[in-house]
mmCIF file of N, CA and C in Angstrom:
data_model
loop_
_atom_site.group_PDB
_atom_site.id
_atom_site.type_symbol
_atom_site.label_atom_id
_atom_site.label_comp_id
_atom_site.label_asym_id
_atom_site.label_seq_id
_atom_site.Cartn_x
_atom_site.Cartn_y
_atom_site.Cartn_z
ATOM 1 N N UNK K 10 41.465 -8.426 2.154
ATOM 2 C CA UNK K 10 40.857 -7.129 1.919
ATOM 3 C C UNK K 10 41.159 -6.249 3.135
ATOM 4 N N UNK K 11 41.628 -5.027 2.864
ATOM 5 C CA UNK K 11 41.932 -4.152 3.991
ATOM 6 C C UNK K 11 40.662 -3.454 4.494
ATOM 7 N N UNK K 12 40.775 -2.785 5.596
ATOM 8 C CA UNK K 12 39.632 -2.163 6.263
ATOM 9 C C UNK K 12 38.984 -1.098 5.380
ATOM 10 N N UNK K 13 39.794 -0.292 4.686
ATOM 11 C CA UNK K 13 39.240 0.760 3.830
ATOM 12 C C UNK K 13 38.427 0.165 2.683
ATOM 13 N N UNK K 14 38.943 -0.901 2.071
ATOM 14 C CA UNK K 14 38.218 -1.545 0.971
ATOM 15 C C UNK K 14 36.934 -2.190 1.483
ATOM 16 N N UNK K 15 36.991 -2.802 2.650
ATOM 17 C CA UNK K 15 35.791 -3.424 3.228
ATOM 18 C C UNK K 15 34.742 -2.367 3.548
ATOM 19 N N UNK K 16 35.171 -1.241 4.110
ATOM 20 C CA UNK K 16 34.238 -0.161 4.433
ATOM 21 C C UNK K 16 33.626 0.410 3.164
ATOM 22 N N UNK K 17 34.434 0.555 2.116
ATOM 23 C CA UNK K 17 33.925 1.062 0.845
ATOM 24 C C UNK K 17 32.917 0.091 0.243
ATOM 25 N N UNK K 18 33.200 -1.191 0.329
ATOM 26 C CA UNK K 18 32.286 -2.205 -0.199
ATOM 27 C C UNK K 18 30.969 -2.193 0.570
ATOM 28 N N UNK K 19 31.039 -2.050 1.874
ATOM 29 C CA UNK K 19 29.823 -1.994 2.695
ATOM 30 C C UNK K 19 29.019 -0.740 2.363
ATOM 31 N N UNK K 20 29.696 0.379 2.220
ATOM 32 C CA UNK K 20 29.018 1.632 1.879
ATOM 33 C C UNK K 20 28.353 1.528 0.513
ATOM 34 N N UNK K 21 29.029 0.917 -0.431
ATOM 35 C CA UNK K 21 28.478 0.739 -1.773
ATOM 36 C C UNK K 21 27.238 -0.155 -1.718
ATOM 37 N N UNK K 22 27.322 -1.249 -0.982
ATOM 38 C CA UNK K 22 26.186 -2.166 -0.849
ATOM 39 C C UNK K 22 25.011 -1.455 -0.187
ATOM 40 N N UNK K 23 25.285 -0.651 0.826
ATOM 41 C CA UNK K 23 24.219 0.084 1.512
ATOM 42 C C UNK K 23 23.563 1.084 0.562
ATOM 43 N N UNK K 24 24.372 1.779 -0.230
ATOM 44 C CA UNK K 24 23.822 2.746 -1.188
ATOM 45 C C UNK K 24 22.960 2.054 -2.234
ATOM 46 N N UNK K 25 23.417 0.913 -2.726
ATOM 47 C CA UNK K 25 22.626 0.156 -3.699
ATOM 48 C C UNK K 25 21.322 -0.335 -3.082
ATOM 49 N N UNK K 26 21.370 -0.762 -1.845
ATOM 50 C CA UNK K 26 20.172 -1.225 -1.141
ATOM 51 C C UNK K 26 19.172 -0.085 -0.982
ATOM 52 N N UNK K 27 19.655 1.087 -0.595
ATOM 53 C CA UNK K 27 18.770 2.247 -0.454
ATOM 54 C C UNK K 27 18.177 2.646 -1.796
ATOM 55 N N UNK K 28 18.966 2.603 -2.846
ATOM 56 C CA UNK K 28 18.466 2.936 -4.181
ATOM 57 C C UNK K 28 17.399 1.942 -4.612
ATOM 58 N N UNK K 29 17.637 0.659 -4.360
ATOM 59 C CA UNK K 29 16.656 -0.371 -4.719
ATOM 60 C C UNK K 29 15.377 -0.189 -3.917
ATOM 61 N N UNK K 30 15.496 0.168 -2.642
ATOM 62 C CA UNK K 30 14.324 0.396 -1.811
ATOM 63 C C UNK K 30 13.513 1.569 -2.351
ATOM 64 N N UNK K 31 14.188 2.625 -2.772
ATOM 65 C CA UNK K 31 13.500 3.780 -3.354
ATOM 66 C C UNK K 31 12.770 3.419 -4.633
ATOM 67 N N UNK K 32 13.404 2.607 -5.464
ATOM 68 C CA UNK K 32 12.771 2.163 -6.710
ATOM 69 C C UNK K 32 11.558 1.305 -6.392
ATOM 70 N N UNK K 33 11.694 0.394 -5.423
ATOM 71 C CA UNK K 33 10.567 -0.466 -5.042
ATOM 72 C C UNK K 33 9.421 0.373 -4.494
ATOM 73 N N UNK K 34 9.719 1.395 -3.691
ATOM 74 C CA UNK K 34 8.678 2.251 -3.133
ATOM 75 C C UNK K 34 7.949 2.995 -4.252
ATOM 76 N N UNK K 35 8.703 3.489 -5.241
ATOM 77 C CA UNK K 35 8.084 4.177 -6.372
ATOM 78 C C UNK K 35 7.210 3.219 -7.177
ATOM 79 N N UNK K 36 7.696 1.989 -7.375
ATOM 80 C CA UNK K 36 6.915 0.999 -8.109
ATOM 81 C C UNK K 36 5.641 0.648 -7.346
ATOM 82 N N UNK K 37 5.730 0.494 -6.031
ATOM 83 C CA UNK K 37 4.551 0.190 -5.228
ATOM 84 C C UNK K 37 3.574 1.352 -5.214
ATOM 85 N N UNK K 38 4.080 2.581 -5.224
ATOM 86 C CA UNK K 38 3.181 3.732 -5.283
ATOM 87 C C UNK K 38 2.434 3.735 -6.608
ATOM 88 N N UNK K 39 3.157 3.525 -7.697
ATOM 89 C CA UNK K 39 2.509 3.487 -9.012
ATOM 90 C C UNK K 39 1.503 2.343 -9.075
ATOM 91 N N UNK K 40 1.884 1.178 -8.556
ATOM 92 C CA UNK K 40 0.995 0.018 -8.557
ATOM 93 C C UNK K 40 -0.207 0.285 -7.664
ATOM 94 N N UNK K 41 -0.003 0.888 -6.504
ATOM 95 C CA UNK K 41 -1.103 1.211 -5.596
ATOM 96 C C UNK K 41 -2.101 2.154 -6.243
ATOM 97 N N UNK K 42 -1.605 3.200 -6.877
ATOM 98 C CA UNK K 42 -2.492 4.148 -7.569
ATOM 99 C C UNK K 42 -3.232 3.451 -8.709
ATOM 100 N N UNK K 43 -2.537 2.608 -9.440
ATOM 101 C CA UNK K 43 -3.155 1.867 -10.544
ATOM 102 C C UNK K 43 -4.278 0.964 -10.030
ATOM 103 N N UNK K 44 -4.017 0.257 -8.930
ATOM 104 C CA UNK K 44 -5.023 -0.643 -8.369
ATOM 105 C C UNK K 44 -6.230 0.123 -7.835
ATOM 106 N N UNK K 45 -6.007 1.242 -7.179
ATOM 107 C CA UNK K 45 -7.122 2.047 -6.675
ATOM 108 C C UNK K 45 -8.018 2.460 -7.828
ATOM 109 N N UNK K 46 -7.419 2.807 -8.935
ATOM 110 C CA UNK K 46 -8.199 3.171 -10.115
ATOM 111 C C UNK K 46 -8.890 1.955 -10.733
ATOM 112 N N UNK K 47 -8.131 0.886 -10.956
ATOM 113 C CA UNK K 47 -8.663 -0.301 -11.627
ATOM 114 C C UNK K 47 -9.755 -0.991 -10.811
ATOM 115 N N UNK K 48 -9.627 -0.968 -9.492
ATOM 116 C CA UNK K 48 -10.598 -1.642 -8.633
ATOM 117 C C UNK K 48 -11.821 -0.780 -8.333
ATOM 118 N N UNK K 49 -11.779 0.471 -8.756
ATOM 119 C CA UNK K 49 -12.920 1.361 -8.554
ATOM 120 C C UNK K 49 -13.085 1.852 -7.130
ATOM 121 N N UNK K 50 -11.993 1.907 -6.380
ATOM 122 C CA UNK K 50 -12.064 2.312 -4.973
ATOM 123 C C UNK K 50 -12.688 3.698 -4.796
ATOM 124 N N UNK K 51 -12.420 4.589 -5.756
ATOM 125 C CA UNK K 51 -12.931 5.946 -5.635
ATOM 126 C C UNK K 51 -14.436 6.030 -5.878
ATOM 127 N N UNK K 52 -15.047 4.905 -6.257
ATOM 128 C CA UNK K 52 -16.500 4.890 -6.354
ATOM 129 C C UNK K 52 -17.144 5.042 -4.979
ATOM 130 N N UNK K 53 -16.455 4.599 -3.954
ATOM 131 C CA UNK K 53 -16.972 4.664 -2.577
ATOM 132 C C UNK K 53 -16.109 5.509 -1.649
ATOM 133 N N UNK K 54 -14.841 5.671 -1.973
ATOM 134 C CA UNK K 54 -13.890 6.342 -1.079
ATOM 135 C C UNK K 54 -13.336 7.609 -1.711
ATOM 136 N N UNK K 55 -13.197 8.648 -0.896
ATOM 137 C CA UNK K 55 -12.465 9.845 -1.307
ATOM 138 C C UNK K 55 -10.985 9.504 -1.356
ATOM 139 N N UNK K 56 -10.298 10.002 -2.365
ATOM 140 C CA UNK K 56 -8.853 9.846 -2.449
ATOM 141 C C UNK K 56 -8.304 10.970 -3.299
ATOM 142 N N UNK K 57 -7.285 11.625 -2.801
ATOM 143 C CA UNK K 57 -6.699 12.784 -3.489
ATOM 144 C C UNK K 57 -7.758 13.836 -3.804
ATOM 145 N N UNK K 58 -8.701 14.006 -2.894
ATOM 146 C CA UNK K 58 -9.673 15.076 -3.029
ATOM 147 C C UNK K 58 -10.881 14.778 -3.893
ATOM 148 N N UNK K 59 -11.010 13.564 -4.408
ATOM 149 C CA UNK K 59 -12.203 13.242 -5.197
ATOM 150 C C UNK K 59 -12.612 11.801 -4.945
ATOM 151 N N UNK K 60 -13.839 11.504 -5.304
ATOM 152 C CA UNK K 60 -14.347 10.152 -5.136
ATOM 153 C C UNK K 60 -15.634 10.139 -4.342
ATOM 154 N N UNK K 61 -16.086 8.937 -4.011
ATOM 155 C CA UNK K 61 -17.350 8.757 -3.306
ATOM 156 C C UNK K 61 -17.246 9.039 -1.822
ATOM 157 N N UNK K 62 -18.393 9.012 -1.188
ATOM 158 C CA UNK K 62 -18.440 9.290 0.255
ATOM 159 C C UNK K 62 -19.129 8.171 1.025
ATOM 160 N N UNK K 63 -19.370 7.038 0.358
ATOM 161 C CA UNK K 63 -20.014 5.911 1.024
ATOM 162 C C UNK K 63 -19.090 5.294 2.081
ATOM 163 N N UNK K 64 -17.831 5.116 1.728
ATOM 164 C CA UNK K 64 -16.838 4.569 2.652
ATOM 165 C C UNK K 64 -15.939 5.666 3.186
ATOM 166 N N UNK K 65 -15.090 5.326 4.141
ATOM 167 C CA UNK K 65 -14.172 6.332 4.695
ATOM 168 C C UNK K 65 -13.146 6.794 3.655
ATOM 169 N N UNK K 66 -12.676 8.002 3.848
ATOM 170 C CA UNK K 66 -11.658 8.553 2.963
ATOM 171 C C UNK K 66 -10.368 7.734 3.048
ATOM 172 N N UNK K 67 -9.708 7.586 1.922
ATOM 173 C CA UNK K 67 -8.411 6.916 1.898
ATOM 174 C C UNK K 67 -7.268 7.904 2.120
ATOM 175 N N UNK K 68 -7.592 9.194 2.074
ATOM 176 C CA UNK K 68 -6.586 10.201 2.396
ATOM 177 C C UNK K 68 -6.214 10.043 3.866
ATOM 178 N N UNK K 69 -4.944 9.944 4.145
ATOM 179 C CA UNK K 69 -4.396 9.812 5.499
ATOM 180 C C UNK K 69 -4.822 8.524 6.200
ATOM 181 N N UNK K 70 -5.239 7.507 5.427
ATOM 182 C CA UNK K 70 -5.655 6.240 6.038
ATOM 183 C C UNK K 70 -4.491 5.577 6.775
ATOM 184 N N UNK K 71 -3.277 5.813 6.328
ATOM 185 C CA UNK K 71 -2.100 5.253 6.981
ATOM 186 C C UNK K 71 -1.877 5.808 8.378
ATOM 187 N N UNK K 72 -2.496 6.945 8.674
ATOM 188 C CA UNK K 72 -2.398 7.514 10.018
ATOM 189 C C UNK K 72 -3.447 6.909 10.947
ATOM 190 N N UNK K 73 -4.476 6.302 10.360
ATOM 191 C CA UNK K 73 -5.553 5.702 11.162
ATOM 192 C C UNK K 73 -5.388 4.197 11.342
ATOM 193 N N UNK K 74 -4.810 3.533 10.333
ATOM 194 C CA UNK K 74 -4.682 2.080 10.358
ATOM 195 C C UNK K 74 -3.241 1.664 10.107
ATOM 196 N N UNK K 75 -2.770 0.654 10.841
ATOM 197 C CA UNK K 75 -1.435 0.131 10.566
ATOM 198 C C UNK K 75 -1.517 -0.868 9.403
ATOM 199 N N UNK K 76 -0.374 -1.383 8.982
ATOM 200 C CA UNK K 76 -0.338 -2.263 7.810
ATOM 201 C C UNK K 76 -1.150 -3.534 8.015
ATOM 202 N N UNK K 77 -1.130 -4.088 9.208
ATOM 203 C CA UNK K 77 -1.903 -5.299 9.488
ATOM 204 C C UNK K 77 -3.404 -5.030 9.332
ATOM 205 N N UNK K 78 -3.866 -3.895 9.868
ATOM 206 C CA UNK K 78 -5.279 -3.540 9.762
ATOM 207 C C UNK K 78 -5.666 -3.267 8.312
ATOM 208 N N UNK K 79 -4.795 -2.597 7.568
ATOM 209 C CA UNK K 79 -5.066 -2.341 6.149
ATOM 210 C C UNK K 79 -5.201 -3.652 5.384
ATOM 211 N N UNK K 80 -4.298 -4.580 5.642
ATOM 212 C CA UNK K 80 -4.345 -5.879 4.976
ATOM 213 C C UNK K 80 -5.675 -6.575 5.267
ATOM 214 N N UNK K 81 -6.087 -6.534 6.512
ATOM 215 C CA UNK K 81 -7.334 -7.193 6.919
ATOM 216 C C UNK K 81 -8.545 -6.523 6.268
ATOM 217 N N UNK K 82 -8.567 -5.209 6.233
ATOM 218 C CA UNK K 82 -9.688 -4.487 5.625
ATOM 219 C C UNK K 82 -9.771 -4.785 4.130
ATOM 220 N N UNK K 83 -8.637 -4.897 3.476
ATOM 221 C CA UNK K 83 -8.620 -5.169 2.035
ATOM 222 C C UNK K 83 -9.054 -6.603 1.740
ATOM 223 N N UNK K 84 -8.564 -7.545 2.502
ATOM 224 C CA UNK K 84 -8.805 -8.959 2.185
ATOM 225 C C UNK K 84 -10.050 -9.543 2.853
ATOM 226 N N UNK K 85 -10.468 -8.981 3.983
ATOM 227 C CA UNK K 85 -11.621 -9.518 4.707
ATOM 228 C C UNK K 85 -12.323 -8.398 5.473
ATOM 229 N N UNK K 86 -12.913 -7.447 4.757
ATOM 230 C CA UNK K 86 -13.483 -6.277 5.429
ATOM 231 C C UNK K 86 -14.595 -6.601 6.420
ATOM 232 N N UNK K 87 -15.342 -7.666 6.194
ATOM 233 C CA UNK K 87 -16.434 -8.026 7.112
ATOM 234 C C UNK K 87 -15.905 -8.482 8.480
ATOM 235 N N UNK K 88 -14.661 -8.925 8.536
ATOM 236 C CA UNK K 88 -14.083 -9.304 9.832
ATOM 237 C C UNK K 88 -13.792 -8.075 10.683
ATOM 238 N N UNK K 89 -13.709 -6.926 10.044
ATOM 239 C CA UNK K 89 -13.448 -5.674 10.739
ATOM 240 C C UNK K 89 -14.760 -4.954 11.045
ATOM 241 N N UNK K 90 -15.683 -5.014 10.070
ATOM 242 C CA UNK K 90 -16.986 -4.357 10.204
ATOM 243 C C UNK K 90 -18.019 -5.239 9.518
ATOM 244 N N UNK K 91 -18.762 -5.982 10.299
ATOM 245 C CA UNK K 91 -19.722 -6.953 9.757
ATOM 246 C C UNK K 91 -20.752 -6.314 8.835
ATOM 247 N N UNK K 92 -21.064 -5.044 9.030
ATOM 248 C CA UNK K 92 -22.073 -4.379 8.216
ATOM 249 C C UNK K 92 -21.536 -3.667 6.986
ATOM 250 N N UNK K 93 -20.248 -3.812 6.710
ATOM 251 C CA UNK K 93 -19.664 -3.096 5.583
ATOM 252 C C UNK K 93 -20.212 -3.599 4.251
ATOM 253 N N UNK K 94 -20.263 -2.704 3.300
ATOM 254 C CA UNK K 94 -20.651 -3.069 1.934
ATOM 255 C C UNK K 94 -19.414 -3.329 1.072
ATOM 256 N N UNK K 95 -18.245 -3.089 1.635
ATOM 257 C CA UNK K 95 -17.008 -3.259 0.875
ATOM 258 C C UNK K 95 -16.780 -4.733 0.555
ATOM 259 N N UNK K 96 -16.493 -5.019 -0.709
ATOM 260 C CA UNK K 96 -16.192 -6.409 -1.067
ATOM 261 C C UNK K 96 -14.794 -6.801 -0.610
ATOM 262 N N UNK K 97 -14.572 -8.079 -0.434
ATOM 263 C CA UNK K 97 -13.242 -8.594 -0.107
ATOM 264 C C UNK K 97 -12.407 -8.632 -1.381
ATOM 265 N N UNK K 98 -11.184 -8.230 -1.269
ATOM 266 C CA UNK K 98 -10.255 -8.282 -2.401
ATOM 267 C C UNK K 98 -9.207 -9.362 -2.168
ATOM 268 N N UNK K 99 -9.644 -10.472 -1.573
ATOM 269 C CA UNK K 99 -8.744 -11.580 -1.298
ATOM 270 C C UNK K 99 -8.350 -12.343 -2.557
ATOM 271 N N UNK K 100 -8.984 -12.013 -3.681
ATOM 272 C CA UNK K 100 -8.641 -12.646 -4.958
ATOM 273 C C UNK K 100 -7.409 -12.007 -5.607
ATOM 274 N N UNK K 101 -6.976 -10.869 -5.088
ATOM 275 C CA UNK K 101 -5.797 -10.211 -5.644
ATOM 276 C C UNK K 101 -4.551 -11.037 -5.355
ATOM 277 N N UNK K 102 -3.557 -10.874 -6.196
ATOM 278 C CA UNK K 102 -2.267 -11.526 -5.960
ATOM 279 C C UNK K 102 -1.633 -10.914 -4.714
ATOM 280 N N UNK K 103 -0.829 -11.707 -4.034
ATOM 281 C CA UNK K 103 -0.175 -11.241 -2.804
ATOM 282 C C UNK K 103 0.615 -9.958 -3.044
ATOM 283 N N UNK K 104 1.315 -9.868 -4.179
ATOM 284 C CA UNK K 104 2.110 -8.664 -4.431
ATOM 285 C C UNK K 104 1.223 -7.448 -4.685
ATOM 286 N N UNK K 105 0.009 -7.652 -5.205
ATOM 287 C CA UNK K 105 -0.917 -6.539 -5.389
ATOM 288 C C UNK K 105 -1.440 -6.057 -4.037
ATOM 289 N N UNK K 106 -1.782 -6.994 -3.175
ATOM 290 C CA UNK K 106 -2.233 -6.630 -1.823
ATOM 291 C C UNK K 106 -1.118 -5.901 -1.088
ATOM 292 N N UNK K 107 0.098 -6.429 -1.186
ATOM 293 C CA UNK K 107 1.244 -5.784 -0.537
ATOM 294 C C UNK K 107 1.454 -4.368 -1.054
ATOM 295 N N UNK K 108 1.329 -4.187 -2.373
ATOM 296 C CA UNK K 108 1.503 -2.848 -2.961
ATOM 297 C C UNK K 108 0.430 -1.907 -2.452
ATOM 298 N N UNK K 109 -0.816 -2.358 -2.383
ATOM 299 C CA UNK K 109 -1.897 -1.531 -1.864
ATOM 300 C C UNK K 109 -1.660 -1.168 -0.399
ATOM 301 N N UNK K 110 -1.307 -2.166 0.393
ATOM 302 C CA UNK K 110 -1.075 -1.932 1.820
ATOM 303 C C UNK K 110 0.070 -0.936 2.008
ATOM 304 N N UNK K 111 1.158 -1.140 1.310
ATOM 305 C CA UNK K 111 2.293 -0.215 1.451
ATOM 306 C C UNK K 111 1.919 1.186 1.001
ATOM 307 N N UNK K 112 1.229 1.283 -0.134
ATOM 308 C CA UNK K 112 0.828 2.588 -0.647
ATOM 309 C C UNK K 112 -0.111 3.288 0.329
ATOM 310 N N UNK K 113 -1.141 2.580 0.771
ATOM 311 C CA UNK K 113 -2.117 3.203 1.668
ATOM 312 C C UNK K 113 -1.501 3.554 3.022
ATOM 313 N N UNK K 114 -0.553 2.752 3.495
ATOM 314 C CA UNK K 114 0.075 3.045 4.789
ATOM 315 C C UNK K 114 0.911 4.323 4.727
ATOM 316 N N UNK K 115 1.314 4.707 3.525
ATOM 317 C CA UNK K 115 2.080 5.943 3.353
ATOM 318 C C UNK K 115 1.189 7.179 3.160
ATOM 319 N N UNK K 116 -0.096 6.960 3.128
ATOM 320 C CA UNK K 116 -1.035 8.082 2.911
ATOM 321 C C UNK K 116 -1.325 8.792 4.208
#
Protein backbone atom coordinates (compact mmCIF):
# COMPACT_ATOMS: atom_id res chain seq x y z
CA UNK A 1 0.00 0.00 0.00
CA UNK A 2 1.43 3.37 -0.94
CA UNK A 3 1.54 6.39 1.36
CA UNK A 4 -1.43 8.15 -0.29
CA UNK A 5 -3.65 5.07 0.04
CA UNK A 6 -2.58 4.58 3.67
CA UNK A 7 -3.30 8.23 4.47
CA UNK A 8 -6.70 7.98 2.78
CA UNK A 9 -7.51 4.83 4.73
CA UNK A 10 -6.51 6.49 8.01
CA UNK A 11 -8.57 9.58 7.18
CA UNK A 12 -11.57 7.41 6.32
CA UNK A 13 -11.23 5.45 9.57
CA UNK A 14 -10.96 8.69 11.55
CA UNK A 15 -14.07 10.11 9.87
CA UNK A 16 -16.03 6.93 10.59
CA UNK A 17 -14.86 7.01 14.21
CA UNK A 18 -15.98 10.63 14.60
CA UNK A 19 -19.34 9.84 13.01
CA UNK A 20 -19.82 6.87 15.34
CA UNK A 21 -18.89 9.03 18.33
CA UNK A 22 -21.49 11.62 17.28
CA UNK A 23 -24.15 8.93 16.94
CA UNK A 24 -23.24 7.49 20.35
CA UNK A 25 -23.41 10.97 21.92
CA UNK A 26 -26.86 11.54 20.40
CA UNK A 27 -28.02 8.13 21.62
CA UNK A 28 -26.70 8.85 25.13
CA UNK A 29 -28.42 12.23 25.14
CA UNK A 30 -31.72 10.64 24.15
CA UNK A 31 -31.21 7.87 26.72
CA UNK A 32 -30.23 10.41 29.41
CA UNK A 33 -33.34 12.50 28.79
CA UNK A 34 -35.48 9.35 28.76
CA UNK A 35 -34.01 8.17 32.08
CA UNK A 36 -34.46 11.57 33.74
CA UNK A 37 -38.11 11.39 32.78
CA UNK A 38 -38.64 7.71 33.61
CA UNK A 39 -36.87 7.93 36.97
CA UNK A 40 -38.83 11.01 38.01
CA UNK A 41 -35.74 13.16 38.56
CA UNK A 42 -37.71 16.33 37.85
CA UNK A 43 -39.87 15.57 40.88
CA UNK A 44 -36.99 16.91 43.00
CA UNK A 45 -34.63 18.60 40.53
CA UNK A 46 -35.01 21.50 38.12
CA UNK A 47 -34.05 20.56 34.58
CA UNK A 48 -34.56 22.53 31.39
CA UNK A 49 -36.36 25.20 33.37
CA UNK A 50 -38.94 23.03 35.13
CA UNK A 51 -39.18 20.54 37.94
CA UNK A 52 -38.89 20.40 41.70
CA UNK A 53 -36.72 22.43 44.01
CA UNK A 54 -36.00 19.88 46.74
CA UNK A 55 -32.67 18.86 45.20
CA UNK A 56 -30.10 20.90 43.29
CA UNK A 57 -30.79 21.89 39.72
CA UNK A 58 -29.51 19.54 37.04
CA UNK A 59 -29.05 22.47 34.68
CA UNK A 60 -25.29 23.03 34.32
CA UNK A 61 -24.54 20.17 36.74
CA UNK A 62 -21.66 19.15 34.47
CA UNK A 63 -19.97 22.44 35.34
CA UNK A 64 -20.20 21.67 39.07
CA UNK A 65 -19.42 17.94 39.13
CA UNK A 66 -17.03 15.81 37.10
CA UNK A 67 -18.04 12.40 35.72
CA UNK A 68 -16.68 10.51 38.74
CA UNK A 69 -18.69 12.68 41.14
CA UNK A 70 -21.83 12.33 39.00
CA UNK A 71 -21.45 8.55 39.00
CA UNK A 72 -21.08 8.53 42.78
CA UNK A 73 -24.09 10.80 43.34
CA UNK A 74 -26.25 8.63 41.09
CA UNK A 75 -25.20 5.27 42.51
CA UNK A 76 -24.48 6.13 46.16
CA UNK A 77 -25.74 9.62 47.02
CA UNK A 78 -25.45 9.10 50.79
CA UNK A 79 -21.67 8.68 50.41
CA UNK A 80 -21.59 12.25 49.12
CA UNK A 81 -24.22 13.72 51.45
CA UNK A 82 -25.31 11.56 54.38
CA UNK A 83 -28.48 13.62 54.87
CA UNK A 84 -29.70 13.42 51.28
CA UNK A 85 -33.18 12.15 50.51
CA UNK A 86 -32.08 11.06 47.04
CA UNK A 87 -32.38 7.33 46.50
CA UNK A 88 -29.47 5.31 45.12
CA UNK A 89 -29.85 4.28 41.51
CA UNK A 90 -27.28 1.51 41.76
CA UNK A 91 -29.90 -0.91 40.41
CA UNK A 92 -29.63 0.64 36.94
CA UNK A 93 -27.69 -1.16 34.25
CA UNK A 94 -24.12 0.05 33.78
CA UNK A 95 -24.94 1.44 30.33
CA UNK A 96 -27.87 3.41 31.79
CA UNK A 97 -25.65 4.91 34.48
CA UNK A 98 -23.02 5.71 31.85
CA UNK A 99 -25.64 7.39 29.65
CA UNK A 100 -26.88 9.49 32.57
CA UNK A 101 -23.36 10.45 33.62
CA UNK A 102 -22.37 11.41 30.08
CA UNK A 103 -25.58 13.34 29.51
CA UNK A 104 -25.41 15.21 32.81
CA UNK A 105 -21.70 15.99 32.38
CA UNK A 106 -22.60 17.78 29.15
CA UNK A 107 -25.16 19.98 30.90
